[in-house]
Coordinates of C-alpha atoms and ligand atoms in Angstrom, one line a residue:
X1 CA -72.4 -97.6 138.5
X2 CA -74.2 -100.8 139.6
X3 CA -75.1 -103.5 137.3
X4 CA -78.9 -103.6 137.1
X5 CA -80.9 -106.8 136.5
X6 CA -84.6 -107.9 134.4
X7 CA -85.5 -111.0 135.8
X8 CA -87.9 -112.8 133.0
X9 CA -91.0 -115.2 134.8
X10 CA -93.4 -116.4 132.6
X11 CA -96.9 -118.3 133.2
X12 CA -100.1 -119.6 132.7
X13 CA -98.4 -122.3 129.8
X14 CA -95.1 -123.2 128.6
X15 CA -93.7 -122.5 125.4
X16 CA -95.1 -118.8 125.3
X17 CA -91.9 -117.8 123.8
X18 CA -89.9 -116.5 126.6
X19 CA -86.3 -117.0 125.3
X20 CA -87.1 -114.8 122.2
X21 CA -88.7 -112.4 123.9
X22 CA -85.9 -111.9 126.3
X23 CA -83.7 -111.6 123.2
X24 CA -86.1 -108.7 121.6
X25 CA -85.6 -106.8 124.8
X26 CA -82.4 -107.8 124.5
X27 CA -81.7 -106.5 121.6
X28 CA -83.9 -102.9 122.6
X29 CA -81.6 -102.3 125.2
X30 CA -78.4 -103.3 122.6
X31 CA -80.1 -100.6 120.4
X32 CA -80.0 -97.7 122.9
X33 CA -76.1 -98.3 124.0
X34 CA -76.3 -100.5 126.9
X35 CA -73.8 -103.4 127.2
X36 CA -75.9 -106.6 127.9
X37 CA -75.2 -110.2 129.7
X38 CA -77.9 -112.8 129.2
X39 CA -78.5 -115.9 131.4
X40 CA -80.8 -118.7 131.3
X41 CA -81.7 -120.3 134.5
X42 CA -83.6 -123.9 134.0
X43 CA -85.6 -126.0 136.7
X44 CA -84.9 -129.6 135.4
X45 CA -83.0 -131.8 137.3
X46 CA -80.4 -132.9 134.1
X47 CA -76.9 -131.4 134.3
X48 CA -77.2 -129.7 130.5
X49 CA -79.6 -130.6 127.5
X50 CA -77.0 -132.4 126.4
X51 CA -77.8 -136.1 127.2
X52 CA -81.5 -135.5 126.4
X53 CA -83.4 -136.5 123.4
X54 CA -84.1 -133.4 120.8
X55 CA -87.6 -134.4 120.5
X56 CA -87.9 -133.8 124.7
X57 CA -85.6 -130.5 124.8
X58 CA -85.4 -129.8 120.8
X59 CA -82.0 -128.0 119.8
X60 CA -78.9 -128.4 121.8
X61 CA -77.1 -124.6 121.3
X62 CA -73.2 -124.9 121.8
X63 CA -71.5 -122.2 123.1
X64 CA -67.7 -121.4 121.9
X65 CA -66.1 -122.7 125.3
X66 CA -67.7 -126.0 124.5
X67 CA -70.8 -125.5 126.9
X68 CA -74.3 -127.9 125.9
X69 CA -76.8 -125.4 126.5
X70 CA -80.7 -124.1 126.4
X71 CA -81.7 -123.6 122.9
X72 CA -82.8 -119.8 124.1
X73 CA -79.1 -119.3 124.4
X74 CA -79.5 -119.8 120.0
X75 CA -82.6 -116.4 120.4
X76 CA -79.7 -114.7 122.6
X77 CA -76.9 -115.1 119.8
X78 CA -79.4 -114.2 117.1
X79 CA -80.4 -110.8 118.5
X80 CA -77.5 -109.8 120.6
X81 CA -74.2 -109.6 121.1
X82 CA -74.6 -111.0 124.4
X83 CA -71.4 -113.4 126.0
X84 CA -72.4 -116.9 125.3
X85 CA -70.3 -118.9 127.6
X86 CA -70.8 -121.9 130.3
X87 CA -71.8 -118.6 132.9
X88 CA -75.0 -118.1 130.7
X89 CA -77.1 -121.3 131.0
X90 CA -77.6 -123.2 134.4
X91 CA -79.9 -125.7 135.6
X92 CA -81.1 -127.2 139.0
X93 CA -79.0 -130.2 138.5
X94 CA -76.0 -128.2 137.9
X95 CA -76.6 -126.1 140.9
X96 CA -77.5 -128.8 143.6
X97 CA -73.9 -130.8 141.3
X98 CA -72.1 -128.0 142.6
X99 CA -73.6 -127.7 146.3
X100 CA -73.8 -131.2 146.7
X101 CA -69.9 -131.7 145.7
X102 CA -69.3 -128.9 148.2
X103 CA -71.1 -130.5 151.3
X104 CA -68.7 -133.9 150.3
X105 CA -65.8 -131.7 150.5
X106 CA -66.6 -130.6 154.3
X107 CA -67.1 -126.3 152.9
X108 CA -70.1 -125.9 155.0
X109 CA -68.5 -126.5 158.3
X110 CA -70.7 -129.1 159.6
X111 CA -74.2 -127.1 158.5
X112 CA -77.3 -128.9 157.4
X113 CA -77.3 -128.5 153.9
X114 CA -80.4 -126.8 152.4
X115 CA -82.4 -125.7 149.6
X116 CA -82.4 -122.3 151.5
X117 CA -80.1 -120.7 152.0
X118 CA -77.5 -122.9 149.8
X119 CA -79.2 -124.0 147.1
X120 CA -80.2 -120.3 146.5
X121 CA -77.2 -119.0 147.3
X122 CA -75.8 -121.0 144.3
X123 CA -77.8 -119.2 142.0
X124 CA -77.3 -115.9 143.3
X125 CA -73.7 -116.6 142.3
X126 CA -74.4 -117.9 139.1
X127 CA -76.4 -114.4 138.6
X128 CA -73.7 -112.9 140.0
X129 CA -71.2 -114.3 137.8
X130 CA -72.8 -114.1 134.9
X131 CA -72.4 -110.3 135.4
X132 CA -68.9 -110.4 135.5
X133 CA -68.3 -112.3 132.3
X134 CA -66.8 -108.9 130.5
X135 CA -65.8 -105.6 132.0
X136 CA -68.8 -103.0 131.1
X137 CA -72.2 -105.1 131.3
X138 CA -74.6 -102.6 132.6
X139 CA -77.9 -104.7 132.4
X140 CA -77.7 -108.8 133.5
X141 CA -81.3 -110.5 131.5
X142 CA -81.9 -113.5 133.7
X143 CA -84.8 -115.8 132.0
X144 CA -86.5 -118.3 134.4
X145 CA -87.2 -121.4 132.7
X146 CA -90.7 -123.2 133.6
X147 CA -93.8 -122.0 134.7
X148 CA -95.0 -120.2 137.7
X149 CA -96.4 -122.6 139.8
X150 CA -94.2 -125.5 139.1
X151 CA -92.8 -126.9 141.7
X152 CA -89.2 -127.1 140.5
X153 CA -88.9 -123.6 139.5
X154 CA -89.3 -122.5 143.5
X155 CA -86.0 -122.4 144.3
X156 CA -85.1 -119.8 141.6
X157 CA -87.8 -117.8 142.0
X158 CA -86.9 -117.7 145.7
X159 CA -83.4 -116.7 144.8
X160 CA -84.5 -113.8 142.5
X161 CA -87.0 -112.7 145.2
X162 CA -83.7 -112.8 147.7
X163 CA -81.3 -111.2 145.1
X164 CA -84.0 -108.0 144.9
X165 CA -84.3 -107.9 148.5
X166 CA -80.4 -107.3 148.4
X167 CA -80.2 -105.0 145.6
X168 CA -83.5 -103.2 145.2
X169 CA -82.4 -100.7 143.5
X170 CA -81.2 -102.4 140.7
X171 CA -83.8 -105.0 139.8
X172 CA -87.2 -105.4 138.0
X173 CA -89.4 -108.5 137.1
X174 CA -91.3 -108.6 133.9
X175 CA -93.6 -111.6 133.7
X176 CA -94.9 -112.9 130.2
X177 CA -98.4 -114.4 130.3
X178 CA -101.1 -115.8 128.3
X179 CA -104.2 -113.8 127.4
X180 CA -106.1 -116.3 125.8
X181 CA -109.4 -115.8 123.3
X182 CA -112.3 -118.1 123.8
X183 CA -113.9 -118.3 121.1
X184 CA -117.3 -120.4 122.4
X185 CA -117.4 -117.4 124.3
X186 CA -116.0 -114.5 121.9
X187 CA -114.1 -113.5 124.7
X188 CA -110.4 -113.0 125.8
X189 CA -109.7 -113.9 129.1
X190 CA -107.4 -112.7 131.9
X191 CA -108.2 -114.6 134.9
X192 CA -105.5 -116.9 134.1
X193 CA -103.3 -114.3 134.5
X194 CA -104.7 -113.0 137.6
X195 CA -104.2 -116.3 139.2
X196 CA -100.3 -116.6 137.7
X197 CA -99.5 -112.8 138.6
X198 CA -101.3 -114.1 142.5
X199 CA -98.9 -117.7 142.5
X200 CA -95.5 -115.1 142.4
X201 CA -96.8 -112.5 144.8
X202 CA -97.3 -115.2 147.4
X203 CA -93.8 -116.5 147.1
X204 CA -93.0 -112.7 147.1
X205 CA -92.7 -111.3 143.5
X206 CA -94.4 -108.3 142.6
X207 CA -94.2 -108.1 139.0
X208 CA -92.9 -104.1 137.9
X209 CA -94.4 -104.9 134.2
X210 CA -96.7 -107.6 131.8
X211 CA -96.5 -108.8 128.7
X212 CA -99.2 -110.3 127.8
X213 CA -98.7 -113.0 125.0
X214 CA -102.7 -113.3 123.0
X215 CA -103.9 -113.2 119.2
X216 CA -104.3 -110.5 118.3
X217 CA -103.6 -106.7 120.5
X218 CA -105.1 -105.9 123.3
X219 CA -108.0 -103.1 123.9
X220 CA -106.8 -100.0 126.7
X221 CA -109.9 -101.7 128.4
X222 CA -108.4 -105.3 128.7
X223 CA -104.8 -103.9 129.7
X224 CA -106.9 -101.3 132.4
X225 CA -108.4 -104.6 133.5
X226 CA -105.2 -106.3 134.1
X227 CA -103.3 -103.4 135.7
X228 CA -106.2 -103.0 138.3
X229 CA -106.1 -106.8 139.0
X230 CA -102.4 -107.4 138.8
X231 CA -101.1 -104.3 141.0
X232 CA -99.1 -103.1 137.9
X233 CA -99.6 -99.8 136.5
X234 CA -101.7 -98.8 133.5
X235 CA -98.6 -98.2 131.0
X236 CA -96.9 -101.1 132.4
X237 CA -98.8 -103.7 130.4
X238 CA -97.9 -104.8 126.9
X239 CA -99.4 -107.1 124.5
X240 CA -97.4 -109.1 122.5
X241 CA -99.4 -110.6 120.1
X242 CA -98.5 -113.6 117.1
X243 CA -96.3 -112.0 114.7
X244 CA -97.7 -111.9 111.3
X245 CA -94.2 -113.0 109.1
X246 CA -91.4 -113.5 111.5
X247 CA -90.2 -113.5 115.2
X248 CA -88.0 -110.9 114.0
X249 CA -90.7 -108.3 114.0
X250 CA -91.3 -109.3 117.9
X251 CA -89.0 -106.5 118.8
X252 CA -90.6 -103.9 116.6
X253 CA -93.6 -104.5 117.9
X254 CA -92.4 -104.4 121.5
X255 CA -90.6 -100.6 120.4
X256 CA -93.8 -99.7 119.4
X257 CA -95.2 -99.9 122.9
X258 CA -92.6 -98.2 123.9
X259 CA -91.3 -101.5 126.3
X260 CA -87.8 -100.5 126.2
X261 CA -88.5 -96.9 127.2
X262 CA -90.1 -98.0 130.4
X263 CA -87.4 -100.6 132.0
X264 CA -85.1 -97.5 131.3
X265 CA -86.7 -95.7 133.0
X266 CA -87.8 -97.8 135.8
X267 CA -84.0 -98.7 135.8
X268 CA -83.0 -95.2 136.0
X269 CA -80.5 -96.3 133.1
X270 CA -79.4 -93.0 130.8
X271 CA -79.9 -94.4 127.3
X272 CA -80.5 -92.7 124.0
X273 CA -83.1 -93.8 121.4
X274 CA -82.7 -96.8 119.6
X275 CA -81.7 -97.2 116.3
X276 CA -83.9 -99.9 114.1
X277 CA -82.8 -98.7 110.7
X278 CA -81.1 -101.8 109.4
X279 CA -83.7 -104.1 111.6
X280 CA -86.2 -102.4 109.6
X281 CA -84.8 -102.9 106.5
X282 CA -84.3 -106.5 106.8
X283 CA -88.2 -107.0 107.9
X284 CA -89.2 -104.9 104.4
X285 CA -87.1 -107.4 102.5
X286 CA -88.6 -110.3 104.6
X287 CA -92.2 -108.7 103.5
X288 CA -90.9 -108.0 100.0
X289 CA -89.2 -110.8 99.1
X290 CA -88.0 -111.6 95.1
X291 CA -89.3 -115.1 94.4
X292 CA -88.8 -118.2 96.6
X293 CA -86.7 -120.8 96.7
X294 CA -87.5 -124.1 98.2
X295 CA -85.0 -126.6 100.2
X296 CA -85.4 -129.8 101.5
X297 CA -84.0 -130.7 104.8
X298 CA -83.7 -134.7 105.3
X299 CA -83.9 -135.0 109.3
X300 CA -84.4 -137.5 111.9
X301 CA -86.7 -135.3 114.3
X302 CA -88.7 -133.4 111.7
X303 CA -91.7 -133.1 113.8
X304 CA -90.7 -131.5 116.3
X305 CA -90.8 -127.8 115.5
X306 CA -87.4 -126.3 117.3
X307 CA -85.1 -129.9 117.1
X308 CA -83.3 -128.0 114.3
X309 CA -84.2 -124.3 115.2
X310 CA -80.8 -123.0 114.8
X311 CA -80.7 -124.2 110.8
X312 CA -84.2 -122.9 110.3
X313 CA -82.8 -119.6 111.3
X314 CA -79.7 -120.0 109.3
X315 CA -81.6 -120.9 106.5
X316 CA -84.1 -117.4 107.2
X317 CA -81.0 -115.3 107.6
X318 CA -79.4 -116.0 104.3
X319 CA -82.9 -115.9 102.3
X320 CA -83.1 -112.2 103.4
X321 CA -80.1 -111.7 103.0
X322 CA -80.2 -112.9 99.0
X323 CA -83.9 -110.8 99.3
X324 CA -86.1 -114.1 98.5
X325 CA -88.5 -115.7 100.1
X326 CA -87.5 -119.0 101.7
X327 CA -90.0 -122.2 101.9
X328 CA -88.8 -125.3 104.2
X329 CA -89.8 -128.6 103.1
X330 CA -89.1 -131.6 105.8
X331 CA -88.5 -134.9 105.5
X332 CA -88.5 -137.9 107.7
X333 CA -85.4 -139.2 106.2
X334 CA -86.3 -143.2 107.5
X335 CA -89.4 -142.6 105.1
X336 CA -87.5 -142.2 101.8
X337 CA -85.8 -145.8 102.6
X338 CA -89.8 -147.0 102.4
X339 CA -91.1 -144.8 99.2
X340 CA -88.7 -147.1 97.3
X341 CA -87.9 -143.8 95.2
X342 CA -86.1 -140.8 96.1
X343 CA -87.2 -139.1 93.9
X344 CA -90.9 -139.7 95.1
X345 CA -90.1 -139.0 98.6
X346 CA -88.2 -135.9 98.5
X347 CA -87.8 -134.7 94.8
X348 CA -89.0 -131.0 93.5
X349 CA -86.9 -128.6 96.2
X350 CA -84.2 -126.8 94.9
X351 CA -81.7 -127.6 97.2
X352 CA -81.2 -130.3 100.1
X353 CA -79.8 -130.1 103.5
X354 CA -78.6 -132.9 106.5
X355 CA -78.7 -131.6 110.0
X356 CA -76.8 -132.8 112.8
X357 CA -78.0 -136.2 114.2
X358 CA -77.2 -139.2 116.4
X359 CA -77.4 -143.2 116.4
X360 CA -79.0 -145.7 113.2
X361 CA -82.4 -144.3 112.5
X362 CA -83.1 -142.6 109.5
X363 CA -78.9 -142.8 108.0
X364 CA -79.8 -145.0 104.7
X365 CA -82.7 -142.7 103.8
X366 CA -80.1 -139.8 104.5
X367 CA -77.1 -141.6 101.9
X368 CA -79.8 -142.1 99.4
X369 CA -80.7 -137.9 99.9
X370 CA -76.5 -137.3 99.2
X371 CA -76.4 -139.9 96.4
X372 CA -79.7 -138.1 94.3
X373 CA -78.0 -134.9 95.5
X374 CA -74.9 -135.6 94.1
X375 CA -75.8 -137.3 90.7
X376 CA -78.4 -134.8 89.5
X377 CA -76.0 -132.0 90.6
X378 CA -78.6 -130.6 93.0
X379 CA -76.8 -128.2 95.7
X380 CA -76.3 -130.3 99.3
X381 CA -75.6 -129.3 102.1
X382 CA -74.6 -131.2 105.0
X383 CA -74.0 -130.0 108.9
X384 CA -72.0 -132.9 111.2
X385 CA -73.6 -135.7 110.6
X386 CA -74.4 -134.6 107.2
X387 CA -71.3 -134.2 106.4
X388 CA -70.3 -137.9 107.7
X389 CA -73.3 -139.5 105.2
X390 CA -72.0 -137.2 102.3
X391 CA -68.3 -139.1 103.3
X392 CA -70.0 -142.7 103.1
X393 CA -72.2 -142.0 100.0
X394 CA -69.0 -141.1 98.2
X395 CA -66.7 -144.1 99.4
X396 CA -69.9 -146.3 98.7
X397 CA -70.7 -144.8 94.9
X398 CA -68.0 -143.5 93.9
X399 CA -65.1 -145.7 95.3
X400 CA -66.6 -148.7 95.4
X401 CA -66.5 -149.4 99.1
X402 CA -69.9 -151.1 99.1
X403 CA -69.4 -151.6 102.9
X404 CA -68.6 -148.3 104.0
X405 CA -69.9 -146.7 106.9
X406 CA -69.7 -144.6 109.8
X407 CA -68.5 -147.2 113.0
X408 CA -71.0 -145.2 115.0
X409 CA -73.9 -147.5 113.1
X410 CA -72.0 -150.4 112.2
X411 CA -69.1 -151.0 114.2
X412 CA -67.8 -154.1 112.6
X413 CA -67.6 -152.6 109.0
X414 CA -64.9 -153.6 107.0
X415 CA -64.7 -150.0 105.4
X416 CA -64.5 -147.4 108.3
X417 CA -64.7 -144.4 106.4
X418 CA -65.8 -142.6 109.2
X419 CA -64.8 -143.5 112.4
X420 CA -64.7 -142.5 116.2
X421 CA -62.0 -139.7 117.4
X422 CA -59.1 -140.8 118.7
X423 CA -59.7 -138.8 122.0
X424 CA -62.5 -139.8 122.4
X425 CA -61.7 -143.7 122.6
X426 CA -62.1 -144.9 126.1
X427 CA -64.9 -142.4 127.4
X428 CA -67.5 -144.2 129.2
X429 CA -70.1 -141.2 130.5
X430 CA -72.6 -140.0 127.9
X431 CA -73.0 -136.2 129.3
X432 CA -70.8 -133.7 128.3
X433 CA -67.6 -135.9 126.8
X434 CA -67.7 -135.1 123.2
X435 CA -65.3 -133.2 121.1
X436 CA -67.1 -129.4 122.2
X437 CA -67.0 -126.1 121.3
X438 CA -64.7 -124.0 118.9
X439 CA -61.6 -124.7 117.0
X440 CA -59.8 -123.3 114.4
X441 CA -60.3 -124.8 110.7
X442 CA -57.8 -123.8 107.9
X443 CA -59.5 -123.3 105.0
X444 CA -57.9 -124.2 101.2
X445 CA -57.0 -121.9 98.8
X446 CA -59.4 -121.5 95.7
X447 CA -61.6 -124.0 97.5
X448 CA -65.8 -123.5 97.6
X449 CA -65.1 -122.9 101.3
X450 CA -62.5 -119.9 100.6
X451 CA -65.1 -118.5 98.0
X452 CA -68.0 -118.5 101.3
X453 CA -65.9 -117.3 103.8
X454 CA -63.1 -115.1 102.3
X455 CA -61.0 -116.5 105.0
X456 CA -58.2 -118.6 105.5
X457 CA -58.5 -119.5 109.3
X458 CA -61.9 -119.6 110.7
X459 CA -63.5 -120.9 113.9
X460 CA -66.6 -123.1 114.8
X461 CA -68.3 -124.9 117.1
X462 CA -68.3 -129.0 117.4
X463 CA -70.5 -131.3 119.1
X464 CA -69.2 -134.7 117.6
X465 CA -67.4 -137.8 118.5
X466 CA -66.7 -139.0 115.0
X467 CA -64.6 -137.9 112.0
X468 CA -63.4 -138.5 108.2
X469 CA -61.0 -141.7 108.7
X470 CA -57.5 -140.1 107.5
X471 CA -56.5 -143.5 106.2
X472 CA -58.8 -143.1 103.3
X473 CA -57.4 -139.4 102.3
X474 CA -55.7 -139.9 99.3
X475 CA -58.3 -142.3 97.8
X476 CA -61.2 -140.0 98.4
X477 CA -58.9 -137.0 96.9
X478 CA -58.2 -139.3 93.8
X479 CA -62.1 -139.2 93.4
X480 CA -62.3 -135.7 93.6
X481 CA -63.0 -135.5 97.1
X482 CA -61.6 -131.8 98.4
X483 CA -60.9 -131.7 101.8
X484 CA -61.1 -127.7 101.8
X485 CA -60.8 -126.9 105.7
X486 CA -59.2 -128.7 108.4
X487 CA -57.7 -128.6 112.1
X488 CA -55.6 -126.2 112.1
X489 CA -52.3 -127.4 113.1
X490 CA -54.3 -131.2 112.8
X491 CA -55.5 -134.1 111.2
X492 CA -59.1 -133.4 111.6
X493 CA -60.9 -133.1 108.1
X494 CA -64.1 -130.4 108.6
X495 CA -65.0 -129.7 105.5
X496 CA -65.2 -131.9 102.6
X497 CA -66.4 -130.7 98.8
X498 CA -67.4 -133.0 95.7
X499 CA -65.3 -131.3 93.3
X500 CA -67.0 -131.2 89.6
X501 CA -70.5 -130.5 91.6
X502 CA -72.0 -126.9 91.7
X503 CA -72.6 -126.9 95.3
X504 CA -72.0 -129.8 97.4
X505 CA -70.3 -129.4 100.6
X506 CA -70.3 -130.9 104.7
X507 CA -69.0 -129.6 107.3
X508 CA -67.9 -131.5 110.2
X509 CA -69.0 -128.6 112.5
X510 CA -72.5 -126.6 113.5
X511 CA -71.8 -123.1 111.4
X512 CA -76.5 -122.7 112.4
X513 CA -74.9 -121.4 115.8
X514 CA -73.2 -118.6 114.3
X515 CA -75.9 -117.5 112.2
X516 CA -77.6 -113.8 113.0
X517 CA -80.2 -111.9 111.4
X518 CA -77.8 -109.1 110.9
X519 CA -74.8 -111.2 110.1
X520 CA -75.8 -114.3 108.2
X521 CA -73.4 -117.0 108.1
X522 CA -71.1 -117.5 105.2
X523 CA -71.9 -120.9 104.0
X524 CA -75.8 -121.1 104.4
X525 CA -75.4 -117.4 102.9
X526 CA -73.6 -118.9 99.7
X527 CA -75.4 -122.3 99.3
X528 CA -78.9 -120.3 99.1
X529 CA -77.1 -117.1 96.9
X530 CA -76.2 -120.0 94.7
X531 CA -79.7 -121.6 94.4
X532 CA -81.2 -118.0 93.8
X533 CA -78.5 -117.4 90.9
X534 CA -79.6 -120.4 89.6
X535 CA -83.1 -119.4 89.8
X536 CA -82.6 -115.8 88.2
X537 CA -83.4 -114.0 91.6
X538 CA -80.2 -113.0 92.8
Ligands
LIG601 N1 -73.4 -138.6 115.6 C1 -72.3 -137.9 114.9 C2 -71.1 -137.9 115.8 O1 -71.2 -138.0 117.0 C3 -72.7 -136.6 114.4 C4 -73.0 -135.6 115.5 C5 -73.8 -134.4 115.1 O2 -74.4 -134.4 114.0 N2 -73.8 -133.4 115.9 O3 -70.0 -137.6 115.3

């Protein structure tokens, strides 16, 4: 049986939500029994996200075998079971990287070097390869990053024009759009998507459905309008309109339209219907939820809506889990340093949580959040570099190391409570170099952590290049400092816990990857169980 492919374009705007709504199809096609592989093809010119700043690309989603990766890759793991690997995210500059290296090492025999056909023929692999990740994938997702029309997204649409031409049996295209309302005119308009739907079939793309992102649902008049215009049949345009709660209802919605019937069909894939049961359950307790409780998270790059995306989710997943409603409160945490009170800045949530983060900005602002944490008892929470401001708040307050730090903001302190991997000593490029991907972490009997995970050995993902300083083990433990999970088989502390404290806990890894709606993740699912208890709603 040949492996059939959805290629996923999307224009008119970015940001229409492309990622998740390859997930929700995703997931549809999970439903009716039918092994899935997801890739992510982006146009920019940067090896991986992983050198750029959060507040250009947001999130940066790690993948197990340590790949820096599209922060749709986070939508894929939280609907699917889709592979995540290196073979599930690549970009332009990784693909000219790899052609370019090849043309140095003589493979092309003395050929001009070009965007067509070697540049494609890169991604062809790459869509190829993707495929063969696991024995059994039946149906390869391949999202386009970018807009059509963009320049840089040509040579992937060109590819996934080639790839059909070569297996045209075996492929659709499903373009998201915008169908905006204007309302000086009271109208909702489709000539935008007219003109997108024109810009592919120039370069050769004939779209085989439409979803049309808008408000509010379409009329039969509007999607009759768009069929005629667009060369798609009637049936083959959907609306997906603005969920009302959560994105987790996106798929639901797209059920409803019977979306997933139709690629099945147009992929002559033998299915059977889908079952929803426990997806529906988990959208009546997001709609029916048992009081709320409120946490705090203490960031560096607050205002940028999917910078922390993957902790949002976490967060979501374990407040439906526990059945209560969840409300996020942000904080800018260089702003509590100026409020001159703590309390004033950040006080009235009912539990606090430090992301990941990088460089000077915003750290004192993020010690104070641990130190208020930790003397009123108020559950904390801290991922990575959360975890390394829980370390120096405690050698600064509680030891008496007024000079502690982390040597990644002052190098030169006297107290080096948290300094930089051995390993990683020496490295000179920025991209791709730190400590990546899963390891296993040993977890300490009768410890919070053991409580969470009812597990002795787990595994998680890193994305660090500094770590507890052993050489202050014993004092911290003195303290009451628990160093409840490390390396296993190492050295490496991961998780630390402030014994004598109800809930106050860092990890030196990013457990928001491994969170799913269906399966939330131990420790968020704990640290907000805990806050409900406390609350009387769990
Ligand atoms: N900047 C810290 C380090 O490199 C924390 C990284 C993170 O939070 N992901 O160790």
């Amino acid at each position: 049986m040949s492996v059939k492919y959805i290629f996923i374009t999307g224009g008119v705007v970015s940001s229409l939500g492309k990622g998740l709504t390859s997930a929700a199809i995703g997931y549809l096609l999970e439903m009716r029994g039918v092994k899935i592989a997801m890739l992510k093809l982006d146009p920019y010119l940067n090896v991986d996200p992983g050198t750029m700043n959060p507040f250009q690309h947001g999130e940066v989603y790690v993948t197990d075998d340590g790949a820096e990766t599209d922060l749709d890759l986070g939508h894929y793991y939280r609907f699917t079971n889709t592979p995540l690997s290196r073979a599930s995210n690549a970009t332009s500059g990784q693909i000219y990287d790899t052609v370019i290296k090849k043309e140095r090492r003589g493979d092309y025999l003395g050929k001009t070097v070009q965007v067509i056909p070697h540049v494609t023929d890169e991604i062809k692999e790459k869509i190829l390869a993707c495929s063969k990740q696991e024995p059994n994938i039946r149906v390869v997702l391949v999202e386009i990053g970018g807009t059509v029309g963009d320049i840089e997204s040509l040579p992937f649409l060109e590819a996934i024009r080639q790839f059909r031409y070569e297996h045209p049996q075996d492929c659709i295209n499903i373009h998201l759009t915008y169908v905006p309302y204007l309302k000086a005119a009271g109208e909702v308009k489709t000539k935008p998507t007219q003109h997108s739907v024109q810009a592919l079939r120039e370069i050769g793309i004939i779209p085989d459905m439409i979803l049309c992102r808008c408000e509010e649902a379409l009329s039969q008049e509007l999607k009759e309008k768009i069929s005629l215009f667009c060369n798609v049949p009637k049936d083959a345009v959907f609306d997906e309109k603005d969920v009302d709660h959560t994105v987790y209802e996106v798929p639901l919605d797209l059920h409803r339209q019977k979306l997933d019937e139709r690629i099945c069909q147009t992929l002559h894939l033998q299915t059977h219907e889908p079952d929803l049961t426990r997806w529906n359950q988990l959208l009546h307790a997001v709609l029916n939820p048992k009081g709320k409780v409120v946490i705090g998270i203490v960031g560096k790059y607050m205002d940028h809506q999917d910078a922390y995306k993957s902790v949002f989710e976490a967060l979501h997943h374990a407040a439906i889990d526990a059945g209560v409603g969840l409300e996020i409160r942000k904080f800018e945490s260089d702003r509590i340093v100026e409020e001159g009170s703590v309390e004033k800045a950040i006080g009235g949530c009912d539990g606090y949580l430090v992301p990941g983060g990088f460089g000077e900005r915003g750290w004192e602002g993020k010690v104070l959040t641990a130190k208020y944490c930790r003397e009123k008892k108020i559950p904390y929470f801290g991922l990575c570099l959360g975890m390394q401001v829980l370390i120096v708040e405690f050698a600064r307050h509680v030891l008496g190391l007024k000079e502690a730090h982390s040597t990644e903001v002052n190098p030169n302190t006297s107290e080096p409570v948290v300094s930089m991997l051995s390993q990683q000593r020496g490295i000179q490029d920025l991209g791709g170099t730190m400590r990546l991907g899963s390891y296993p972490c040993a977890i300490k009997k009768g410890s919070l952590a053991e409580k969470c995970y009812g597990a002795n050995l787990i595994q998680e993902r890193h994305r660090h290049r500094y770590e507890f300083n052993n050489a202050y083990k014993k004092a911290f433990e003195d303290k009451g400092m628990v160093f409840s999970g490390t390396l296993d088989q190492g050295q490496l502390c991961e998780i630390s816990e402030v014994s004598g404290h109800p809930w106050m806990l860092g990890v030196q890894f990013h457990p928001e990857f491994k969170s799913k709606l269906l399966d939330a993740h131990p420790l968020f699912r704990d640290f907000i169980r805990h806050i409900a208890t406390g609350k009387g709603l769990a």
